[in-house]
Amino acid sequence: VLSHYVDKTQDMSMRGARSSRSILGLDDGNDADPYRRSMSHSEQLLEQDNDRSVNLLERKVDTIVKISKDIESQVRISNSLLDGLDGEMNTAQSLLAGTMRRLGRLTESGGSRHMLYMVLFMVFIFLLIYFVVTRGSRTVVAP
């Protein structure tokens, strides 16, 4: 009976010590229960897995941010090039319109000689292109 009383007293003092340690935040009580210890280990593994996933996600987000910034700079460069091309096309269009206007005045002026020169010039250019193209196709290297 006395040994039973001593065991019970020691057990109660251990519980009291454990509860006072857990109240003070020094002991989480996991060492007493193997199930809780394994849960804590599982929670740690899950936490580590979550940390790895968060780090991977952060790297992917950083990569996407860099790609989007590169796309933005390329779009700005392309827009500036397109604006320059638009200006050049407007200049060429105005030059062509001026040339067509002068050509229209020339044909309306009644000078048939100018029309003859223009037709002869067009025939000459056509024949020149024809001979250049046919000359290039005739010069085939013999085997």
CSV table of C-alpha atoms in Angstrom, one decimal, residues 6-82:
chain,number,residue,atom,x,y,z
A,6,VAL,CA,4.5,6.7,-3.3
A,7,ASP,CA,3.9,5.9,-7.0
A,8,LYS,CA,0.8,7.9,-7.0
A,9,THR,CA,2.5,10.9,-5.3
A,10,GLN,CA,5.4,10.8,-7.8
A,11,ASP,CA,2.9,10.6,-10.7
A,12,MET,CA,1.0,13.6,-9.4
A,13,SER,CA,4.2,15.6,-8.9
A,14,MET,CA,5.3,14.8,-12.5
A,15,ARG,CA,1.9,15.9,-13.8
A,16,GLY,CA,2.1,19.1,-11.8
A,17,ALA,CA,5.6,19.8,-13.1
A,18,ARG,CA,4.5,19.1,-16.7
A,19,SER,CA,1.5,21.3,-16.4
A,20,SER,CA,3.5,24.2,-14.8
A,21,ARG,CA,6.0,23.9,-17.7
A,22,SER,CA,3.3,23.9,-20.3
A,23,ILE,CA,1.6,26.9,-18.6
A,24,LEU,CA,5.0,28.8,-18.7
A,25,GLY,CA,5.4,27.8,-22.4
A,26,LEU,CA,8.5,25.7,-21.7
A,27,ASP,CA,7.0,22.3,-22.7
A,28,ASP,CA,4.5,21.6,-25.4
A,29,GLY,CA,3.7,18.2,-24.0
A,30,ASN,CA,4.6,16.3,-27.1
A,31,ASP,CA,7.3,14.1,-25.4
A,32,ALA,CA,4.7,12.4,-23.3
A,33,ASP,CA,2.5,11.1,-26.2
A,34,PRO,CA,4.1,9.4,-29.1
A,35,TYR,CA,1.0,10.1,-31.3
A,36,ARG,CA,1.5,13.8,-30.7
A,37,ARG,CA,5.2,13.5,-31.4
A,38,SER,CA,4.5,11.9,-34.8
A,39,MET,CA,1.8,14.6,-35.5
A,40,SER,CA,4.4,17.3,-34.7
A,41,HIS,CA,6.9,15.6,-37.0
A,42,SER,CA,4.2,15.3,-39.7
A,43,GLU,CA,3.3,19.0,-39.2
A,44,GLN,CA,7.0,19.9,-39.5
A,45,LEU,CA,7.3,17.9,-42.8
A,46,LEU,CA,4.1,19.6,-44.1
A,47,GLU,CA,5.5,23.0,-43.0
A,48,GLN,CA,8.8,22.3,-44.8
A,49,ASP,CA,6.9,21.2,-47.9
A,50,ASN,CA,4.8,24.3,-47.8
A,51,ASP,CA,8.0,26.5,-47.4
A,52,ARG,CA,9.5,24.8,-50.5
A,53,SER,CA,6.3,25.3,-52.4
A,54,VAL,CA,6.2,29.0,-51.4
A,55,ASN,CA,9.8,29.5,-52.4
A,56,LEU,CA,9.2,27.8,-55.8
A,57,LEU,CA,6.1,30.0,-56.3
A,58,GLU,CA,8.1,33.1,-55.4
A,59,ARG,CA,10.7,32.2,-58.0
A,60,LYS,CA,8.0,31.6,-60.6
A,61,VAL,CA,6.3,34.9,-59.8
A,62,ASP,CA,9.7,36.7,-60.1
A,63,THR,CA,10.3,35.1,-63.5
A,64,ILE,CA,6.9,36.1,-64.7
A,65,VAL,CA,7.4,39.7,-63.5
A,66,LYS,CA,10.8,39.8,-65.4
A,67,ILE,CA,9.2,38.4,-68.5
A,68,SER,CA,6.3,40.9,-68.3
A,69,LYS,CA,8.8,43.8,-67.9
A,70,ASP,CA,10.7,42.6,-70.9
A,71,ILE,CA,7.5,42.4,-72.9
A,72,GLU,CA,6.6,45.9,-71.9
A,73,SER,CA,10.0,47.3,-73.0
A,74,GLN,CA,9.7,45.4,-76.3
A,75,VAL,CA,6.2,46.8,-76.9
A,76,ARG,CA,7.5,50.3,-76.2
A,77,ILE,CA,10.4,49.8,-78.7
A,78,SER,CA,8.0,48.4,-81.3
A,79,ASN,CA,5.6,51.2,-80.9
A,80,SER,CA,8.3,53.8,-81.3
A,81,LEU,CA,9.5,52.0,-84.5
A,82,LEU,CA,5.9,51.8,-85.8
